[in-house]
Coordinates of C-alpha atoms and ligand atoms in Angstrom, one line a residue:
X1 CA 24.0 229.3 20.9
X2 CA 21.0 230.3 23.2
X3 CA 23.0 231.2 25.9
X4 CA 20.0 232.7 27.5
X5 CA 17.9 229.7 27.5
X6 CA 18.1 226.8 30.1
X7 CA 17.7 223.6 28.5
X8 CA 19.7 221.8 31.3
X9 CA 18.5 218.4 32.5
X10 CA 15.6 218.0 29.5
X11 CA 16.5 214.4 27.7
X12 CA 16.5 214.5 23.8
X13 CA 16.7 211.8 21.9
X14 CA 19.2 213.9 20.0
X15 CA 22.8 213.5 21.4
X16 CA 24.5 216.8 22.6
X17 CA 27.3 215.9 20.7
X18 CA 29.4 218.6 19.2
X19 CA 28.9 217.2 15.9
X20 CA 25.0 217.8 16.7
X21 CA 25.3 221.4 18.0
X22 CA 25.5 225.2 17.5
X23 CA 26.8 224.8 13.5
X24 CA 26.4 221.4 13.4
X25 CA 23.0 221.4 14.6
X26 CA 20.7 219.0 12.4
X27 CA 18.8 221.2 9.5
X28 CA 16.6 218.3 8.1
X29 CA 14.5 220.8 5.8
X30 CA 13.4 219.5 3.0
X31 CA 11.4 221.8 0.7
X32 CA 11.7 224.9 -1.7
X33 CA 11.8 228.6 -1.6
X34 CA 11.1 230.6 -4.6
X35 CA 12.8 233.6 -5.6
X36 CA 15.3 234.5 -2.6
X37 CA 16.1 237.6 -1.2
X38 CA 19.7 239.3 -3.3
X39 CA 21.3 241.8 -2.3
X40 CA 23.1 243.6 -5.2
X41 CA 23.1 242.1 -9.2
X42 CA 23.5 238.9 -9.7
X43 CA 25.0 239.0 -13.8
X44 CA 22.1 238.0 -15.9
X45 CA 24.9 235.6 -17.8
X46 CA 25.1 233.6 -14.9
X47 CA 22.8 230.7 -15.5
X48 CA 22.6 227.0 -14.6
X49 CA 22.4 225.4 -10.7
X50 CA 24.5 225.5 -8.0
X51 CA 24.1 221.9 -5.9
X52 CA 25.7 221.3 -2.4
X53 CA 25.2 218.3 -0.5
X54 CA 25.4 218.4 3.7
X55 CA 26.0 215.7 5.9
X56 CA 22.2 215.5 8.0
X57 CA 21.3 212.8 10.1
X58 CA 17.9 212.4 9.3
X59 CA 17.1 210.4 12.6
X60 CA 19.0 210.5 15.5
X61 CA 22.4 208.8 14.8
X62 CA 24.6 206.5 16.7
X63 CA 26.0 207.9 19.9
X64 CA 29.3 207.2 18.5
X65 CA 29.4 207.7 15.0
X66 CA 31.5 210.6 13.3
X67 CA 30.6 213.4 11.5
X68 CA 31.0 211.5 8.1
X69 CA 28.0 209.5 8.1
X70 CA 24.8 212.0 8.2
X71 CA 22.2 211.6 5.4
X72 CA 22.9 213.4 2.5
X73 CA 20.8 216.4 1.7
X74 CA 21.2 218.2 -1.4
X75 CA 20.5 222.0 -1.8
X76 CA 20.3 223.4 -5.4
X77 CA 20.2 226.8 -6.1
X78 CA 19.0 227.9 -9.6
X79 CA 20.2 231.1 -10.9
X80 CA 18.5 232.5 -13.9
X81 CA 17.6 236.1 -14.9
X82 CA 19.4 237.4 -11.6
X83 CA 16.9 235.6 -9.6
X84 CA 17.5 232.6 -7.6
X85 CA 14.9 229.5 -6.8
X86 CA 16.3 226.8 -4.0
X87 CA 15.3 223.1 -3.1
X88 CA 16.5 221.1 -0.8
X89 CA 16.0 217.0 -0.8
X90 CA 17.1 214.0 0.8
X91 CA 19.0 211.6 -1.1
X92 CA 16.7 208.4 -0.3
X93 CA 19.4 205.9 0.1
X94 CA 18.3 202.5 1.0
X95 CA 19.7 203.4 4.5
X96 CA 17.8 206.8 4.9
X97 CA 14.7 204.8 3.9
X98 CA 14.8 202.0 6.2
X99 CA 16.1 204.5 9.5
X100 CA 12.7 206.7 8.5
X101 CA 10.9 203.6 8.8
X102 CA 11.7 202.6 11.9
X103 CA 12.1 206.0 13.3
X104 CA 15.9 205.5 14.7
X105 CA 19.2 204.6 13.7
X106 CA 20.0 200.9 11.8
X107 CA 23.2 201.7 11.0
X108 CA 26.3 202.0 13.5
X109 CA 29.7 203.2 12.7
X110 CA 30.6 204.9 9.9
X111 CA 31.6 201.8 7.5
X112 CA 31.6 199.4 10.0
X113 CA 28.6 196.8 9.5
X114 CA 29.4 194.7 12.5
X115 CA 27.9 197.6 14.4
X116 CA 24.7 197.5 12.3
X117 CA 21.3 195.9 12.7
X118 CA 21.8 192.4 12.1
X119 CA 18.4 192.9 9.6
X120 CA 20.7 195.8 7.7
X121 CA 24.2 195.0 7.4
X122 CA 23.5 193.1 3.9
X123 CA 21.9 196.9 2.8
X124 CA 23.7 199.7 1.3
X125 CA 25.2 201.6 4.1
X126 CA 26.4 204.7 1.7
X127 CA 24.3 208.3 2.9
X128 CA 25.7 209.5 -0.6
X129 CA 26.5 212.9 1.2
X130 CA 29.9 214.0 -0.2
X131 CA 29.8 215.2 -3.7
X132 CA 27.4 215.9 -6.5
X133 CA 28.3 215.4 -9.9
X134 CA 26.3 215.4 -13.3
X135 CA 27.7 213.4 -15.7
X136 CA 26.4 211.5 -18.8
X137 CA 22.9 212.6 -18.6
X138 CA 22.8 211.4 -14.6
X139 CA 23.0 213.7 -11.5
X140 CA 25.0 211.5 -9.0
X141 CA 25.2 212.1 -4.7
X142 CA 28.4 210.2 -4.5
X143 CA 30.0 208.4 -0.9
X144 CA 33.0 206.9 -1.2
X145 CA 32.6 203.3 0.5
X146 CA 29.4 203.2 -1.8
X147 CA 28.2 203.3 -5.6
X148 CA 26.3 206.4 -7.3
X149 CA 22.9 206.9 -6.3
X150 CA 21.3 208.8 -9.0
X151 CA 19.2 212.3 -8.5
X152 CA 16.5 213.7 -10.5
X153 CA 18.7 217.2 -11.4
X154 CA 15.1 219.0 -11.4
X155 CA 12.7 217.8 -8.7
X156 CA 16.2 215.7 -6.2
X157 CA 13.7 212.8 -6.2
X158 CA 16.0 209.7 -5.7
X159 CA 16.0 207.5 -9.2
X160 CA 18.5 204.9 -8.7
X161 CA 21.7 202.9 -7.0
X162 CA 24.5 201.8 -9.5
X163 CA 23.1 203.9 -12.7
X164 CA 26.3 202.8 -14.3
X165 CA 25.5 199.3 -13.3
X166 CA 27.2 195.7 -14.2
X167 CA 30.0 197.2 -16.1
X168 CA 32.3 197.3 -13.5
X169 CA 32.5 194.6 -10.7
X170 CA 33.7 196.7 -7.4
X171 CA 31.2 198.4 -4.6
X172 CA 32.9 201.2 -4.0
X173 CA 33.0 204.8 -6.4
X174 CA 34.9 207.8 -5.9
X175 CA 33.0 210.8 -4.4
X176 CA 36.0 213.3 -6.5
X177 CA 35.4 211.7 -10.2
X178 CA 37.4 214.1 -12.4
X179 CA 36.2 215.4 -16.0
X180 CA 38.9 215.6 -18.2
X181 CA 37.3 218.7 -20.7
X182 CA 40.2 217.5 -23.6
X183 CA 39.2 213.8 -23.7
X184 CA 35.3 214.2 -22.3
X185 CA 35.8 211.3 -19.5
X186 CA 34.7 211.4 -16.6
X187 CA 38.4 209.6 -14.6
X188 CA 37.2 207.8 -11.2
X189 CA 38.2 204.9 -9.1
X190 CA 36.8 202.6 -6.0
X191 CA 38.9 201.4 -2.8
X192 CA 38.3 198.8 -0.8
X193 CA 36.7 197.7 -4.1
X194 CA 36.3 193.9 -3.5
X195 CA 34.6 194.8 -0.2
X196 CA 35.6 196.3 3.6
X197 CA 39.2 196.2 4.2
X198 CA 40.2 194.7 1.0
X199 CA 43.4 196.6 -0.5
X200 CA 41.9 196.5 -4.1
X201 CA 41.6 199.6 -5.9
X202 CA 39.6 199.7 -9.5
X203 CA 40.2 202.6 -11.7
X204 CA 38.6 203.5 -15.1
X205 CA 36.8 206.3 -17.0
X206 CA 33.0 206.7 -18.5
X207 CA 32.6 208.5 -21.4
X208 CA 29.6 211.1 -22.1
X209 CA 27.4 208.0 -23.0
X210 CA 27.8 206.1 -19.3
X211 CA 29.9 203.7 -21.4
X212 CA 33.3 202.5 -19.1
X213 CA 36.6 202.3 -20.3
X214 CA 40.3 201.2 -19.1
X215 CA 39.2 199.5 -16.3
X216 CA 42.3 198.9 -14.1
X217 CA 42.9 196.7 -10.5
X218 CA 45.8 197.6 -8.7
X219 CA 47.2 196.6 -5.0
X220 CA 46.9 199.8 -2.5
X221 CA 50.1 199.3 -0.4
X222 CA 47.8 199.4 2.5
X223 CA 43.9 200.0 3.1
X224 CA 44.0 203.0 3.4
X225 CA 41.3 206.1 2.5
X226 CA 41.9 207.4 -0.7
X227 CA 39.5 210.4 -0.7
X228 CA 40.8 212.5 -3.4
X229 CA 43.2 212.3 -6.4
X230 CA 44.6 214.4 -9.8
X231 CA 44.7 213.8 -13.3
X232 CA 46.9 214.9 -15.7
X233 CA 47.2 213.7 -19.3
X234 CA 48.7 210.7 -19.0
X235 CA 48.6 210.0 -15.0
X236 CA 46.2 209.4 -12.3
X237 CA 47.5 210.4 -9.2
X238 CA 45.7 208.5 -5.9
X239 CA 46.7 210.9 -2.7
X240 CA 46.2 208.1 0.6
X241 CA 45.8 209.5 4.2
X242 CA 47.8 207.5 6.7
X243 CA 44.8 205.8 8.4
X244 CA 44.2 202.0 8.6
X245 CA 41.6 199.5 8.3
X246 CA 41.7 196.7 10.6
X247 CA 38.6 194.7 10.2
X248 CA 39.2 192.7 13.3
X249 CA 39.1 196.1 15.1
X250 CA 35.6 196.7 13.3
X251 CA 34.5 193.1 14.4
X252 CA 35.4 194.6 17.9
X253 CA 32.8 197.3 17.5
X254 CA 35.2 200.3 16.8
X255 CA 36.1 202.3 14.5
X256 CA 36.7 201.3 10.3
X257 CA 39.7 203.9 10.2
X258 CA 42.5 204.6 13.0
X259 CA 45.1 207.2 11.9
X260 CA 48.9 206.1 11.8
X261 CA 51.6 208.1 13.2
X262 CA 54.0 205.5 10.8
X263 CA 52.1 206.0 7.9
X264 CA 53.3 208.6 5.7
X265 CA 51.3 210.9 2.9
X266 CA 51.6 208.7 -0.3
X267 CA 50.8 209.2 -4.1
X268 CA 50.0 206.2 -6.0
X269 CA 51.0 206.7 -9.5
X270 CA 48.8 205.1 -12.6
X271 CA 49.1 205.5 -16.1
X272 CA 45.6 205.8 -17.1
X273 CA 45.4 204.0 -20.4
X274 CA 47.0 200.6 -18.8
X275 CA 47.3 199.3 -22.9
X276 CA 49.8 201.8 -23.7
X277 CA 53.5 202.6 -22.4
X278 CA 54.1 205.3 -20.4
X279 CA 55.6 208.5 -22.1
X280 CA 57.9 207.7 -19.3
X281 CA 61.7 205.9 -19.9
X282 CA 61.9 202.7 -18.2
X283 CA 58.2 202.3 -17.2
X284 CA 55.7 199.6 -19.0
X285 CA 52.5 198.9 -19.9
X286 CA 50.4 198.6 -16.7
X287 CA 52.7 199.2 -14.0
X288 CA 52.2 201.5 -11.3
X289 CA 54.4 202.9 -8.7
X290 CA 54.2 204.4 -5.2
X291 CA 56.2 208.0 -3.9
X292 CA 55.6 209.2 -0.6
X293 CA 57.0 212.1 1.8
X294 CA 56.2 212.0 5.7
X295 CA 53.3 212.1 7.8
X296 CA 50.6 214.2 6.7
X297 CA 47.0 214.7 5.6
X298 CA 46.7 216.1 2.0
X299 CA 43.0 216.3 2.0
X300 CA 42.0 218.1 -0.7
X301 CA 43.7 218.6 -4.2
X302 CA 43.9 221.5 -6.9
X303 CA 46.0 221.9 -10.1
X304 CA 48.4 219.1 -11.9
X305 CA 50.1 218.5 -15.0
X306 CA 52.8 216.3 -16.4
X307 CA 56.1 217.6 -18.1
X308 CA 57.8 216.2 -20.8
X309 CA 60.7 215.1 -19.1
X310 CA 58.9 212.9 -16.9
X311 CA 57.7 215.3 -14.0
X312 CA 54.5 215.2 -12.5
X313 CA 53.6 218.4 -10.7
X314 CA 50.0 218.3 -8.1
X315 CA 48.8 221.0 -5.4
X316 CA 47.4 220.1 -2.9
X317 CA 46.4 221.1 0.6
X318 CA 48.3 219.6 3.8
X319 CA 47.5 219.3 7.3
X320 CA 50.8 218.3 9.3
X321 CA 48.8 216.4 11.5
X322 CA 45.4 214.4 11.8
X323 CA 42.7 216.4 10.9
X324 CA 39.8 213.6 11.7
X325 CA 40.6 212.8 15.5
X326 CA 37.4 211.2 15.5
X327 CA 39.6 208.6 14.1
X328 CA 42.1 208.6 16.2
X329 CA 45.4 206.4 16.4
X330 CA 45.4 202.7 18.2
X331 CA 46.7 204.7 21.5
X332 CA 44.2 207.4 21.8
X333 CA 46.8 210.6 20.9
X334 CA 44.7 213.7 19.7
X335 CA 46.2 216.2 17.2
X336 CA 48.2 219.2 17.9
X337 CA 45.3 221.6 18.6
X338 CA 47.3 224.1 16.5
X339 CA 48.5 221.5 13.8
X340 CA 49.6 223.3 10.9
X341 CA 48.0 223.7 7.7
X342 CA 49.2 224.8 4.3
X343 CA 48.1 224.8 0.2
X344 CA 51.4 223.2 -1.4
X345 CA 52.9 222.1 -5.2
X346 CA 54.4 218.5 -5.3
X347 CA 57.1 217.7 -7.8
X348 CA 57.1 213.5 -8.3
X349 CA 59.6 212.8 -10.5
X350 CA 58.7 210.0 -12.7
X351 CA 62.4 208.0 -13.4
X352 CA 62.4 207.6 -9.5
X353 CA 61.7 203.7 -8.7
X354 CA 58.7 202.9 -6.6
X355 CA 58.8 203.2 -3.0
X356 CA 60.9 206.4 -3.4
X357 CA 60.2 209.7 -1.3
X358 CA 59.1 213.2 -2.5
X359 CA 61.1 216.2 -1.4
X360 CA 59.4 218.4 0.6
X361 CA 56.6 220.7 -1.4
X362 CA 56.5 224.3 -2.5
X363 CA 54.3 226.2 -0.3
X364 CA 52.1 227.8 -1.8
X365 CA 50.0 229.6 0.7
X366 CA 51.5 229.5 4.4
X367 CA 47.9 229.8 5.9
X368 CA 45.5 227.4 6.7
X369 CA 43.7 226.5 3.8
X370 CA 41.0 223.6 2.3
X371 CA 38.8 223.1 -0.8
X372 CA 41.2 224.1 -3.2
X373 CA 39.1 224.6 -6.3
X374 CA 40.5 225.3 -9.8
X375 CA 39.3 226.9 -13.4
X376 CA 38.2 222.7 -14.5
X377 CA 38.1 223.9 -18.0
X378 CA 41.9 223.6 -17.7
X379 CA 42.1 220.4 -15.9
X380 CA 45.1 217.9 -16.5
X381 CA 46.7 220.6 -17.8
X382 CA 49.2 223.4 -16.4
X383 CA 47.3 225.9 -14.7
X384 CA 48.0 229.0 -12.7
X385 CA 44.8 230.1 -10.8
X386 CA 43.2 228.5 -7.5
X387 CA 40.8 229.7 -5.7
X388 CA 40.0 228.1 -2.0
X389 CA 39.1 228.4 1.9
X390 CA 41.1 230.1 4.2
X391 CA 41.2 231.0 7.7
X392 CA 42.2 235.0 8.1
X393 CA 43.6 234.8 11.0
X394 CA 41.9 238.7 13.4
X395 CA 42.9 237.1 17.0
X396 CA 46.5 235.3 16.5
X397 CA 44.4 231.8 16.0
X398 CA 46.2 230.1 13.2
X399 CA 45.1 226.5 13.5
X400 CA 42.8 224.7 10.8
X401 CA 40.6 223.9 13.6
X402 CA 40.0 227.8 13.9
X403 CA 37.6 227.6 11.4
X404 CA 37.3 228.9 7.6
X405 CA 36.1 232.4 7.5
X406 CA 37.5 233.3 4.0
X407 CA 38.3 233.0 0.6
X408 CA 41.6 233.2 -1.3
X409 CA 42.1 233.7 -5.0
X410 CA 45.9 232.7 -5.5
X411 CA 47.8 233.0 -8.9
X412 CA 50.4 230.3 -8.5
X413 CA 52.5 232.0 -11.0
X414 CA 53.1 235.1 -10.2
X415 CA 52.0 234.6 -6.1
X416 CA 49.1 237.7 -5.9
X417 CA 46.9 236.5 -3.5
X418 CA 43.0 238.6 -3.5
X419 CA 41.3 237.6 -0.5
X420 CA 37.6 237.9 0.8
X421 CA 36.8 238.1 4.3
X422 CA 33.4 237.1 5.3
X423 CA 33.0 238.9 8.3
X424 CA 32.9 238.3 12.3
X425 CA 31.7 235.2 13.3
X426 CA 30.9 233.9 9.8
X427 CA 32.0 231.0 8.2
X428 CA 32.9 230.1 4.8
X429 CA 32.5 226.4 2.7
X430 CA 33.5 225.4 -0.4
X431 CA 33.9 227.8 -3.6
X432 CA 32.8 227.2 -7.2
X433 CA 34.0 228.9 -9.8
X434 CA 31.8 230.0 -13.0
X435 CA 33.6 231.4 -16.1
X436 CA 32.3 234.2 -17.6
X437 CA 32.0 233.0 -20.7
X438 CA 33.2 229.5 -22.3
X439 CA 36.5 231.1 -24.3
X440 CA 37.1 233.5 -21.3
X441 CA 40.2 233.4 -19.8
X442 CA 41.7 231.1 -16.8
X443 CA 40.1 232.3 -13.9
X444 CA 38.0 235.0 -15.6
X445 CA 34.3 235.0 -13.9
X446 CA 33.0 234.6 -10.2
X447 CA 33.4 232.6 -7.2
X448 CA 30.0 231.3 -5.3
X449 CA 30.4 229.9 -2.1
X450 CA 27.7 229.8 0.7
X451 CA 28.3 231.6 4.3
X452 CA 27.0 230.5 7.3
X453 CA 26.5 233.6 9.7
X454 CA 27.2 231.6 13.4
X455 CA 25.0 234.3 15.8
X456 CA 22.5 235.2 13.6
X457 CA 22.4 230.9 12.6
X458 CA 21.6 231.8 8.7
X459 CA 23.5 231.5 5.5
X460 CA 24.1 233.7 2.8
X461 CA 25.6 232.5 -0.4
X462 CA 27.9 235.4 -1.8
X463 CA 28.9 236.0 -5.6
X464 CA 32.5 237.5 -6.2
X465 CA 33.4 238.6 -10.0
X466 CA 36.9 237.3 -10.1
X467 CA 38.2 241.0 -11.0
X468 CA 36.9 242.7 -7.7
X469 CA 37.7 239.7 -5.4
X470 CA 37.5 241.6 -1.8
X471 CA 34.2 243.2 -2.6
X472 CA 31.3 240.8 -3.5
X473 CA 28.9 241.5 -6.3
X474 CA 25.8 240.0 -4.8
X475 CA 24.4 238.1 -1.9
X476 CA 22.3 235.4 -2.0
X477 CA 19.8 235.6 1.6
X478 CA 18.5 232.2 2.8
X479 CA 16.5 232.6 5.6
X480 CA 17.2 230.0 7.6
X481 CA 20.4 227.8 8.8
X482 CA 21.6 225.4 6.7
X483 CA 24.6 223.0 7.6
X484 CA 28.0 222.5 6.2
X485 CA 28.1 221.2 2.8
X486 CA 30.5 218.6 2.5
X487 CA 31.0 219.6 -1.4
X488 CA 29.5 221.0 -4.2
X489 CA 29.6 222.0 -8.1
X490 CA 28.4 224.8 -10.5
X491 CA 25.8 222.8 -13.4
X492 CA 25.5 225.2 -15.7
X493 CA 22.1 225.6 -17.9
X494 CA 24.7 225.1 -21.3
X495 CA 25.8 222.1 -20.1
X496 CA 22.6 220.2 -19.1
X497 CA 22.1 217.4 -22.2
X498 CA 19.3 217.2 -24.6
X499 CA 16.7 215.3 -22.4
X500 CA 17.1 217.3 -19.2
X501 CA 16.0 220.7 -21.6
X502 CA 12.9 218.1 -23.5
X503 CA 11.6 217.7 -19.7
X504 CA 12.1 221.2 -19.1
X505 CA 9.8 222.4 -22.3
X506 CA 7.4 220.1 -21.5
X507 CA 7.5 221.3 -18.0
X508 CA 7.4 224.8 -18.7
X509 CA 4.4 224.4 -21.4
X510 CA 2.4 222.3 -18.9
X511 CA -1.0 224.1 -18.0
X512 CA -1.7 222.2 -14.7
X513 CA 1.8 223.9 -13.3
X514 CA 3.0 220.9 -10.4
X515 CA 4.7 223.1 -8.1
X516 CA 6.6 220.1 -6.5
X517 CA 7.8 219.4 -10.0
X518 CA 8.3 222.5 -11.3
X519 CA 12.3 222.0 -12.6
X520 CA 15.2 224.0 -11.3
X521 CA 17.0 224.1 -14.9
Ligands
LIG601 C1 35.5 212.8 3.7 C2 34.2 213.0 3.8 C3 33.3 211.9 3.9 C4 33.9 210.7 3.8 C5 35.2 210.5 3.6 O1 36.1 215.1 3.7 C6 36.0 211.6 3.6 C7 36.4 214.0 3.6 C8 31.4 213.3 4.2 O2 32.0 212.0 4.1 O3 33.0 209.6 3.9
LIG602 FE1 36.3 215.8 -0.4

């Protein structure tokens, strides 16, 4: 970071924080760049979007506030004909818009509206920067302690809140939905559903026309953050992180979450179809049960699949410790600064009674390892291929906090690992994976992930064909810095319903040629 230049003493109205700075520091572009710069071929059969969203404060935040709670600002990058087109757009949430009004923060805490603007805390205070997800003819920016806002796929241009709207009471949406490719549902729940620090949890599906179905409410055992979960045919799986809500503490002007040191890792079990009994001895129609192991964070999740004699199998990744110590515990304690990390199977066995514990996991991968991503055309059932971040360890530095500077493709059968290094002082986020044709095999295609290199503070996004994995096919040059995207997901052009392709032939056979509406697909 500009270690030649003296900035000392200047006040900003931009906080130093390390959340603000070198990697972190705001991006805020909003704009498009035709036609970037590749190195190498990009496969002419590689076509449809790739969208990311970052977390991006759009106006200075709260001196306080976490990492978490930045605007979303979706990037998509449109591959067609080897050639690649990007946009990047603010999600105008309700909260983005009134903060760019008034030219500074509204909004407090992450999730805590007792530290809002009295004029704001009745407004939505979701910056819909975690996941993007198109589903049933509507491009969604998802936040979890929010509903869907709903994104133009083509231009970003913010259409709506709630798109789904009054079919299901609850304020909260998942920002990881799952698509089960055998039934054509999209499986998602809401937590804190009845509103902040409630312990209900809503769960139900939407079908290809928007249309709900199975709408459950359950009891979480605590409120706790339920961030991600798995599907399998029969199952939902909820994986909750041992934090707490305490809204007296909120009331009190701190933090919505505080980690627990007596709170373990715990899998909420759901039959997803709450009319029918479980193909399950000794369980009945809508009942769930809860299984947990110790203290842990199993942030993100990969493959799972049921068996028929009553075993649920999930992957997921583990920290050992709390990775968020912006939410620390009650008495302050921080995290082992080399807290371990690993990519692990969990074997739940379904006979157990609620409130029983796991065994300990298979390890998978004994590296640090995040976004675990898998070939979705096989999701809910048994699959053998993941491909995620890891940190290659040059310098002894084995810690999470170390930083992701690589990719893994890991064949949980057989244990072959292929891994891509991204270089020195590069970092690596979140992969997709794009199959090379829709009847190729699991895991047969390439892996796009975007690469931030820290000295030169610009980003390259780098295309792997799955059967060269160390040696990339193609990068993608952006000439500018872009931050961290929290998620993203590979839209590809075959997938994109009948409306989206009537705009884009009446886009494409329009004379007058809007270049600000010009679509990406
Ligand atoms: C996560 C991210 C969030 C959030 C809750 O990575 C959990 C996990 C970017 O926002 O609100
Ligand atoms: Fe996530």
């Amino acid at each position: 970071m500009d270690a030649a230049i003296d900035y000392r003493g200047l006040q900003s109205r931009w906080p130093a924080a390390a959340d603000l700075a070198g990697s972190q520091a705001p991006c805020r572009i909003e704009g498009e760049i035709k036609d970037l710069v590749v190195l190498g071929t990009i496969p002419s059969a590689i076509d449809g979007t790739f969208y990311r969203v970052m977390t991006d404060p759009a106006v200075p935040p709260h001196p306080n506030n976490v990492p978490l709670d930045g605007d979303g600002n979706i990037s998509a990058f449109r591959i067609r004909n080897g050639r690649v087109d990007m946009k990047m757009r603010y999600v105008e949430t309700e909260r983005y818009k009134l903060e760019r009004k008034a030219g500074k923060a509204l909004f407090g805490l992450y999730r805590n509206p007792y530290t809002h603007h009295p004029c704001v805390r009745a407004a939505v205070d979701s910056t819909a920067n975690t996941n993007v997800v198109y589903w049933a003819d509507h491009f969604l920016a998802l936040k979890e302690g929010g509903l869907p806002y709903a994104v133009d796929p083509d231009t970003l241009e913010t259409l709506s809140y709630d798109p789904f709207r009054g079919q299901v009471k609850a304020k909260t949406f998942t920002a990881h939905p799952k698509v089960d490719p055998y039934t054509d549902e999209l499986v998602v729940y809401g937590y804190e559903a009845k509103g902040l620090g409630t312990t209900d949890i809503v769960l139900y599906s939407l079908d290809r026309g928007g249309n709900k179905h199975n709408e459950q409410w359950i009891q979480s055992p605590w409120t706790a953050p339920i961030h991600d979960c798995v599907i399998t045919t029969n199952w939902i799986v909820l994986v909750l992180w041992p934090f707490e809500a305490d809204v007296d503490r909120m009331k009190a002007g701190k933090h919505h979450w505080a980690w627990s040191y007596d709170r373990p890792a715990t899998f909420v079990v759901v039959p997803r179809r709450p009319a029918s009994t479980p193909p399950v001895p000794g369980w009945s129609p809508g009942e769930y049960r809860t299984y947990s192991w110790n203290n842990a964070m199993l942030i993100h999740t990969g493959g799972a699949w049921e068996t028929e004699d009553g075993k649920l199998y999930l992957e997921t990744s583990r920290v050992h410790d709390n990775a968020f110590p912006f939410f620390p515990p009650v008495d302050g304690r921080m995290p082992e600064p080399d807290a371990k990390a690993d990519y692990v199977r969990w074997e739940i066995d379904l006979s157990k009674p609620t409130g029983s514990s796991v065994p300990d996991p298979f390890v998978m991968l004994d590296i640090p390892s995040e976004f675990p991503r898998t070939d979705e055309r096989f999701l809910t059932r048994k699959n053998e291929t993941v491909f995620l971040n890891v940190h290659i360890h040059q310098n002894g530095a084995q810690s999470i906090f170390h930083g992701l500077n690589g990719l893994a493709m890991h064949n949980t059968t057989s244990g072959e690992t292929s891994w891509f290094y991204a270089g020195e002082d590069s970092l690596v986020q979140e992969p997709i994976f794009i199959p090379r044709s829709p009847d190729a095999s699991e895991g047969d295609g390439w892996v796009i992930a975007m690469i931030e290199r820290q000295r030169a503070h610009r980003n390259d996004l780098v295309v792997v064909d799955t059967k060269e994995f160390a040696k990339p096919i193609a990068f993608i040059q952006l000439p500018m810095h872009v931050k961290a995207q929290v998620h993203g997901n590979w839209v590809d052009s075959r997938s994109r319903t009948q409306t989206c392709s009537l705009v884009r032939e009446m886009a494409e056979s329009s004379i007058s040629g809007h270049g600000a509406l010009e679509p990406l697909v």
